[in-house]
Coordinates of C-alpha atoms in Angstrom, one line a residue:
M170 CA 56.7 -4.6 22.5
T171 CA 59.7 -4.9 24.8
G172 CA 58.3 -2.2 27.2
P173 CA 57.5 1.5 27.7
I174 CA 59.0 3.8 25.5
Q175 CA 62.2 5.7 26.9
V176 CA 62.1 9.6 26.4
F177 CA 65.2 10.9 26.8
S178 CA 65.3 14.8 28.1
H179 CA 67.2 17.2 30.1
R180 CA 63.8 18.5 31.5
D181 CA 61.3 16.9 33.8
T182 CA 58.4 19.3 33.9
P183 CA 54.6 18.5 34.7
A184 CA 53.7 19.9 31.2
L185 CA 56.1 17.4 29.6
R186 CA 54.7 14.6 31.6
F187 CA 51.2 15.6 30.9
V188 CA 51.7 15.3 27.1
L189 CA 53.9 12.3 27.3
S190 CA 51.0 10.6 29.2
F191 CA 48.6 11.4 26.8
I192 CA 50.7 10.2 23.9
F193 CA 52.2 7.1 25.4
D194 CA 49.5 6.0 27.9
T195 CA 46.3 7.2 26.5
F196 CA 46.8 7.0 22.7
Y197 CA 49.5 4.3 22.3
G198 CA 48.7 2.5 25.3
C199 CA 52.2 1.7 25.8
G200 CA 53.6 3.5 28.7
F201 CA 56.7 5.7 29.0
T202 CA 59.8 6.4 30.9
L203 CA 61.0 9.8 31.3
M204 CA 65.0 9.5 31.5
S205 CA 67.6 11.9 32.0
Q206 CA 70.9 9.6 31.9
K207 CA 72.2 8.6 28.6
S208 CA 73.7 5.5 30.3
A209 CA 70.6 4.2 31.5
L210 CA 69.0 3.9 28.0
N211 CA 68.2 0.5 26.6
A212 CA 69.0 0.0 23.2
A213 CA 66.4 -3.0 22.9
T214 CA 63.4 -0.7 23.9
P215 CA 62.1 2.3 21.5
V216 CA 63.8 5.5 22.4
I217 CA 62.8 9.3 21.7
N218 CA 65.4 11.7 22.1
Y219 CA 63.5 15.0 23.3
S220 CA 66.8 17.2 23.5
G221 CA 69.5 19.1 21.5
D222 CA 71.8 16.1 21.9
H223 CA 72.5 13.7 19.3
L224 CA 72.3 10.2 20.3
S225 CA 73.3 7.0 18.4
E226 CA 69.8 5.4 18.8
G227 CA 66.4 6.8 19.0
I228 CA 63.9 8.9 17.0
R229 CA 64.9 12.8 17.5
I230 CA 62.5 15.5 18.5
V231 CA 64.2 18.8 18.9
P232 CA 62.5 20.7 21.7
S233 CA 61.3 24.2 20.8
G234 CA 61.9 25.5 24.2
Y235 CA 58.0 26.1 24.7
L236 CA 57.7 23.5 27.3
S237 CA 60.4 25.1 29.3
E238 CA 58.7 28.3 29.6
D239 CA 57.8 29.4 33.0
D240 CA 54.6 31.1 31.8
L241 CA 53.1 28.5 29.3
S242 CA 50.4 30.9 28.3
L243 CA 53.2 33.1 26.6
H244 CA 53.2 31.0 23.7
P245 CA 55.3 32.0 20.4
L246 CA 53.8 32.9 17.1
V247 CA 52.1 29.7 15.5
D248 CA 53.8 29.4 12.0
F249 CA 52.7 26.1 9.9
I250 CA 54.8 23.9 7.9
Q251 CA 54.2 20.5 6.4
W252 CA 55.2 17.1 7.8
N253 CA 54.3 14.3 5.7
D254 CA 51.5 15.9 4.0
L255 CA 50.2 17.0 7.6
P256 CA 50.2 20.7 8.5
A257 CA 52.4 21.3 11.7
F258 CA 53.8 24.0 13.8
F259 CA 56.6 24.8 16.1
E260 CA 59.2 24.1 13.5
T261 CA 62.7 22.8 14.8
E262 CA 65.7 21.2 13.2
G263 CA 64.7 17.8 13.3
D264 CA 65.1 15.3 10.4
L265 CA 62.4 12.7 10.4
I266 CA 60.2 15.3 12.8
P267 CA 60.8 18.9 11.9
F268 CA 58.8 20.2 14.5
D269 CA 58.4 20.0 18.3
L270 CA 55.6 17.5 18.3
F271 CA 55.3 17.3 22.0
A272 CA 55.0 21.1 22.5
A273 CA 52.4 21.3 19.5
V274 CA 50.3 18.5 21.2
F275 CA 50.4 20.2 24.5
F276 CA 49.7 23.6 23.2
L277 CA 46.3 22.3 21.7
L278 CA 45.5 20.1 24.5
S279 CA 46.1 22.5 27.2
R280 CA 44.2 25.3 25.3
A281 CA 46.9 27.7 25.9
E282 CA 45.8 30.4 23.3
E283 CA 42.5 30.6 25.4
Y284 CA 44.6 32.1 28.6
R285 CA 46.0 34.9 26.4
K286 CA 43.5 36.0 23.7
K287 CA 40.8 38.3 24.6
D288 CA 38.7 37.7 22.1
R289 CA 35.1 36.6 23.2
D290 CA 31.6 36.7 21.9
N291 CA 28.8 38.3 23.8
H292 CA 28.4 35.4 26.3
G293 CA 32.0 35.5 27.2
R294 CA 32.8 32.3 25.0
F295 CA 35.9 31.5 22.9
L296 CA 34.9 30.7 19.2
A297 CA 36.3 28.5 16.5
S298 CA 36.8 31.8 14.6
H299 CA 39.2 33.0 17.6
S300 CA 41.4 29.9 17.2
V301 CA 44.8 29.4 15.3
L302 CA 43.4 26.5 13.9
F303 CA 40.4 28.5 12.4
A304 CA 42.6 30.7 10.7
N305 CA 44.5 27.7 8.9
D306 CA 41.0 26.0 8.0
L307 CA 42.1 23.0 10.2
Y308 CA 39.8 23.4 13.2
S309 CA 37.5 20.5 11.7
R310 CA 40.5 17.8 12.0
P311 CA 41.5 16.0 14.8
L312 CA 44.9 17.2 14.3
V313 CA 46.7 16.0 17.1
D314 CA 45.4 12.5 16.3
E315 CA 46.6 12.6 12.7
W316 CA 50.1 13.5 14.0
L317 CA 50.3 10.6 16.4
M318 CA 49.0 8.4 13.7
G319 CA 51.7 10.0 11.4
L320 CA 54.3 9.4 14.3
L321 CA 53.5 5.5 14.6
P322 CA 55.2 4.4 11.1
V323 CA 58.3 6.6 12.2
I324 CA 58.6 4.7 15.4
Q325 CA 57.9 1.3 13.9
K326 CA 60.4 1.7 11.1
Q327 CA 63.2 2.0 13.5
F328 CA 61.7 -0.2 16.4
P329 CA 59.6 -2.9 14.3
G330 CA 58.5 -4.8 17.6
F331 CA 56.7 -1.7 18.8
I332 CA 52.8 -2.7 18.7
P333 CA 50.5 0.1 20.3
Q334 CA 47.2 -0.8 21.5
K335 CA 44.3 -1.2 19.2
R336 CA 42.0 1.9 18.8
S337 CA 38.4 1.8 17.9
F338 CA 35.5 4.3 16.7
R339 CA 33.4 5.1 19.4
W340 CA 30.2 7.1 19.4
I341 CA 28.9 8.8 22.5
N342 CA 25.3 10.1 21.6
T343 CA 24.5 13.2 24.1
F344 CA 21.4 15.6 24.7
D345 CA 21.2 18.7 26.6
V346 CA 18.0 19.2 28.3
D347 CA 17.5 23.2 28.6
V348 CA 13.5 22.9 28.4
A349 CA 12.1 19.6 29.1
Y350 CA 8.7 20.2 27.7
A351 CA 7.2 22.9 25.7
Y352 CA 3.9 23.1 27.6
R353 CA 3.6 20.3 30.2
H354 CA 4.4 20.4 33.5
R355 CA 4.2 24.0 33.9
G356 CA 2.6 25.8 37.1
P357 CA -0.9 27.8 36.8
L358 CA 0.9 31.1 36.7
R359 CA 3.6 30.4 34.2
W360 CA 1.0 28.6 31.9
L361 CA -1.4 31.7 32.1
G362 CA 1.3 33.7 31.5
A363 CA 2.7 32.1 28.5
C364 CA -0.7 32.0 27.0
A365 CA -1.2 36.0 27.5
K366 CA 2.1 36.3 25.9
D367 CA 0.9 34.2 22.9
L368 CA -2.3 36.1 22.5
L369 CA -0.5 39.5 22.8
H370 CA 1.6 38.5 20.1
L371 CA -1.4 36.9 18.0
N372 CA 0.2 33.6 18.2
F373 CA -3.2 31.6 17.9
Y374 CA -1.3 28.4 16.8
N375 CA 0.8 28.5 20.2
V376 CA -2.5 29.1 22.0
F377 CA -4.4 26.2 20.5
R378 CA -1.1 23.7 20.8
R379 CA -0.8 24.7 24.4
L380 CA -4.6 24.3 25.3
A381 CA -4.3 20.8 23.3
V382 CA -1.4 19.5 25.3
Q383 CA -2.9 20.9 28.7
F384 CA -6.4 19.7 28.3
N385 CA -7.0 17.2 25.4
G386 CA -3.9 15.0 26.0
A387 CA -2.2 16.1 22.8
P388 CA 1.7 15.1 22.7
D389 CA 4.1 17.8 23.9
P390 CA 6.5 18.8 20.8
F391 CA 9.6 18.7 23.2
D392 CA 8.5 15.1 24.5
T393 CA 11.0 13.5 21.9
Y394 CA 12.4 11.1 24.5
H395 CA 10.6 7.8 23.2
Y396 CA 11.8 8.7 19.8
E397 CA 15.5 9.2 21.0
A398 CA 15.1 5.7 22.9
E399 CA 14.0 3.8 19.7
L400 CA 16.8 5.3 17.7
S401 CA 19.6 4.9 20.1
V402 CA 19.1 1.3 21.4
G403 CA 22.6 -0.1 22.3
C404 CA 24.4 2.9 22.2
D405 CA 26.3 5.0 24.8
T406 CA 23.6 7.9 25.7
K407 CA 24.0 10.6 28.2
Y408 CA 21.7 13.5 29.2
F409 CA 22.6 16.7 30.6
F410 CA 19.9 18.3 32.8
L411 CA 19.6 22.2 33.4
L412 CA 18.5 22.6 37.1
G413 CA 19.3 26.3 37.7
N414 CA 17.2 28.9 38.9
R415 CA 15.0 30.7 36.3
S416 CA 16.7 33.5 34.5
R417 CA 17.2 35.0 31.2
Y418 CA 19.4 32.2 30.0
D419 CA 18.1 29.4 32.1
K420 CA 14.4 28.4 31.6
N421 CA 14.0 24.9 32.3
L422 CA 10.9 23.6 34.3
S423 CA 11.5 23.7 38.1
H424 CA 13.8 21.1 39.6
S425 CA 11.4 20.7 42.5
G426 CA 8.4 19.8 40.0
A427 CA 7.0 16.2 39.7
G428 CA 7.0 16.1 36.1
L429 CA 10.7 17.0 35.6
R430 CA 11.8 14.7 38.3
A431 CA 9.9 11.8 37.2
L432 CA 11.5 12.3 33.5
I433 CA 15.0 12.4 34.8
S434 CA 14.1 9.1 37.0
T435 CA 12.8 7.5 33.8
L436 CA 15.8 8.2 31.6
S437 CA 18.4 7.2 34.2
S438 CA 17.2 3.6 33.5
R439 CA 18.6 3.8 30.1
A440 CA 21.1 6.5 30.1
E441 CA 24.0 8.2 32.2
I442 CA 22.6 11.5 33.5
G443 CA 24.9 14.6 34.3
I444 CA 24.4 18.2 35.4
H445 CA 24.1 20.8 32.8
P446 CA 25.6 23.8 34.9
S447 CA 23.4 26.9 34.3
Y448 CA 24.5 30.2 32.8
E449 CA 24.6 31.9 36.1
S450 CA 26.5 29.2 37.5
N451 CA 29.3 30.2 35.6
K452 CA 29.9 33.2 37.9
S453 CA 29.5 31.1 41.3
A454 CA 30.7 27.8 42.5
A455 CA 28.2 27.9 45.2
I456 CA 25.5 28.0 42.5
L457 CA 27.0 25.0 40.7
E458 CA 27.3 23.0 43.8
K459 CA 23.5 23.8 44.6
E460 CA 22.6 22.8 41.2
I461 CA 24.7 19.6 41.5
D462 CA 22.9 18.7 44.9
R463 CA 19.6 18.8 43.3
L464 CA 20.4 16.2 40.8
R465 CA 22.2 14.2 43.4
N466 CA 18.9 14.3 45.4
I467 CA 16.7 13.4 42.3
L468 CA 19.0 10.5 41.3
G469 CA 20.1 9.4 44.7
E470 CA 23.6 8.9 43.6
D471 CA 26.7 11.0 42.9
V472 CA 27.0 13.1 39.9
V473 CA 29.9 12.9 38.0
I474 CA 29.4 14.0 34.6
S475 CA 28.7 17.6 33.3
R476 CA 28.4 19.9 30.1
Q477 CA 28.0 23.5 30.5
H478 CA 24.9 25.7 29.3
Y479 CA 25.7 27.5 26.2
L480 CA 29.3 25.8 26.4
K481 CA 30.3 28.3 28.7
L482 CA 34.0 27.8 29.5
S483 CA 36.3 30.3 31.5
L484 CA 39.7 28.5 31.9
P485 CA 40.9 27.7 34.5
Q486 CA 38.2 28.7 36.7
T487 CA 35.3 26.7 35.3
Y488 CA 37.0 23.4 35.5
R489 CA 38.5 24.2 38.8
N490 CA 35.1 24.6 40.2
L491 CA 33.8 21.5 38.3
I492 CA 36.9 19.4 40.0
K493 CA 35.8 21.1 43.5
A494 CA 32.3 20.1 43.2
G495 CA 33.3 16.3 42.5
I496 CA 32.8 16.3 38.8
K497 CA 35.0 13.6 37.1
E498 CA 34.3 14.1 33.4
D499 CA 33.1 17.0 31.5
Y500 CA 31.8 17.2 27.9
S501 CA 32.0 20.9 27.2
M502 CA 35.1 21.1 25.2
G503 CA 33.5 22.1 21.9
Y504 CA 32.7 25.1 19.8
T505 CA 29.4 26.9 19.6
D506 CA 29.8 28.5 16.3
R507 CA 31.3 25.8 14.3
P508 CA 31.8 21.8 14.2
G509 CA 35.3 20.9 15.0
F510 CA 37.8 19.8 17.7
R511 CA 38.6 22.7 20.1
S512 CA 41.6 20.7 21.7
G513 CA 42.7 19.4 18.4
T514 CA 41.7 15.9 19.2
C515 CA 39.0 13.6 19.3
T516 CA 40.6 11.4 22.1
P517 CA 39.3 12.2 25.7
H518 CA 42.3 13.8 27.8
Y519 CA 42.8 15.4 30.9
F520 CA 42.3 18.8 32.0
F521 CA 45.9 20.6 32.5
D522 CA 45.8 23.9 34.5
L523 CA 48.0 26.0 32.9
E524 CA 48.3 28.7 35.5
R525 CA 49.1 26.2 38.4
Q526 CA 51.2 24.3 35.8
E527 CA 49.5 20.7 36.9
A528 CA 47.6 17.9 35.3
T529 CA 44.3 17.4 36.9
Q530 CA 42.0 14.2 37.1
L531 CA 39.2 15.9 35.3
K532 CA 38.7 14.2 32.1
L533 CA 37.4 16.4 29.2
F534 CA 35.4 14.4 26.3
P535 CA 35.8 16.6 23.0
L536 CA 32.6 17.6 21.4
A537 CA 32.6 17.1 17.6
I538 CA 29.3 18.6 16.5
M539 CA 26.2 20.2 17.8
E540 CA 23.1 20.8 15.7
V541 CA 22.6 24.4 17.0
S542 CA 26.0 25.4 15.5
L543 CA 24.8 24.4 12.1
Q544 CA 21.4 25.7 12.4
D545 CA 21.6 29.0 14.4
Y546 CA 25.3 29.8 13.8
M547 CA 26.1 28.6 10.3
G548 CA 22.5 29.1 8.8
L549 CA 22.5 25.7 7.3
S550 CA 19.4 23.8 6.2
A551 CA 18.7 20.1 7.4
K552 CA 19.6 19.0 3.8
E553 CA 22.9 21.0 4.0
A554 CA 23.6 19.8 7.7
I555 CA 23.7 15.9 6.5
P556 CA 27.1 16.2 4.6
I557 CA 28.5 18.1 7.7
Y558 CA 27.7 15.1 9.9
Q559 CA 29.2 12.7 7.4
S560 CA 32.4 14.6 7.2
A561 CA 32.9 14.9 11.1
I562 CA 32.1 11.2 11.8
D563 CA 34.6 10.5 9.0
Q564 CA 37.2 12.6 10.5
V565 CA 36.6 10.6 13.9
K566 CA 36.6 7.2 11.9
S567 CA 40.0 8.0 10.0
V568 CA 41.9 8.2 13.3
N569 CA 39.7 5.6 15.1
G570 CA 38.7 8.2 17.8
T571 CA 35.3 9.2 19.8
F572 CA 32.9 10.8 18.1
I573 CA 30.6 12.6 20.2
S574 CA 27.3 14.4 19.2
L575 CA 25.3 17.0 20.9
W576 CA 21.6 17.6 20.3
H577 CA 18.6 19.1 22.3
N578 CA 15.4 17.3 22.8
E579 CA 13.5 20.3 21.1
S580 CA 15.8 20.0 18.0
L581 CA 13.9 16.8 17.3
S582 CA 10.5 18.3 17.5
E583 CA 9.5 18.9 14.1
T584 CA 8.2 22.3 14.8
G585 CA 9.3 25.7 14.0
K586 CA 13.0 26.2 12.7
W587 CA 13.4 22.5 13.5
V588 CA 11.3 20.9 10.9
G589 CA 13.1 18.3 8.9
W590 CA 16.1 18.0 11.6
R591 CA 15.0 14.6 12.5
E592 CA 16.1 13.2 9.1
V593 CA 19.5 14.6 9.9
Y594 CA 19.6 12.9 13.3
E595 CA 18.5 9.6 11.6
F596 CA 21.2 10.1 9.2
M597 CA 23.8 10.6 12.1
V598 CA 22.5 7.6 14.1
G599 CA 22.6 5.3 11.1
L600 CA 26.2 6.4 10.0
A601 CA 27.6 6.4 13.6
S602 CA 26.0 3.1 14.4
S603 CA 27.6 1.5 11.2
R604 CA 31.0 2.9 12.1
N605 CA 30.8 1.8 15.6
Q606 CA 29.8 -1.9 14.7
N607 CA 32.4 -2.3 11.8
P608 CA 35.8 -2.9 13.3
S609 CA 37.0 -4.4 10.0
K610 CA 37.7 -0.8 9.0
D611 CA 39.7 0.1 11.9

């Protein structure tokens, strides 16, 4: 490799620089130089011609005009074509690359469709079923990564000396702790109230279980943390804790209680701890900052990672609030109703504020799969979920990306609707670990 890739363009905009940085800094690791003077091009270095001009050297990608729009949320209709057996959109007249690859990557990474489409569920969330990728059965594929893997041989054919950075499969094992314990560490009023509710509904099993945990030292069914630790030795594990005030959708133990504080401190010795901003915090930056302060006081250090409760994202405001509160990495970029890649990639990328037309330093880690999606939204059994996990891991492995899984501690409790799901988790851990430790397949 003789130097960064040269990109020739008549336009120099924040949107174009954002997508070029993702492709050439993050994905290929080679860097880029954006140039507008033909005479300054170096014929010994790879050139991509992103213009309507014909150059004697380089690979031509014809702009569709999308990245030059004043309002990037006013995107054109997305009609799919085929390019080297890959679905693509923003068709143009290019020969080797017959679509505006830069615009297509930007469209997915920036989540442009979420700014204009009004479809939302009853929690105000943008679902997989609202996406253009879902309409074409592409939501479960890391399409951006596939395009860039397909672009690589095109570049290397013209510029054999181009060698990108080596990509390796990575697994990040994450947990949301919405309710730390089913019965333990609850105040007397909450405990008595819960018992009364169980009796009112003739749920005697719950009453006996609650009494056994409280007075006979029986294990709490939601206390799955030792089990998780035993299976997750050596992997990158993160826990996100809900510390909001109690509300209809926020029902964790009190942030001031000794039991929850001790659990957070214990887990912080073997995993990274992040904030799980409450359902109510999505309405108020002040509530978000208060919850982050609670976790900071428990940990005694800054809190820099987050994932939204219920995966509630309202773009761009949710991310603006996180940035203002000092969050550096967010793990909410995923769907609730399906596994899949909401921003079209399994490669971490930065948030681009479409309304302000500026790149930010908030790094987004795309979620691949959440167990609740399969159980609650798709109605799958544990046995039916296993091949879905295998497919998700294989999709990420095929482009050597980052596989991010989301589980909840109660999902591993082997109680109620979650009976049998430990087998799914163990399958995922085994397969992801083997992919993680087998670079020979990279």
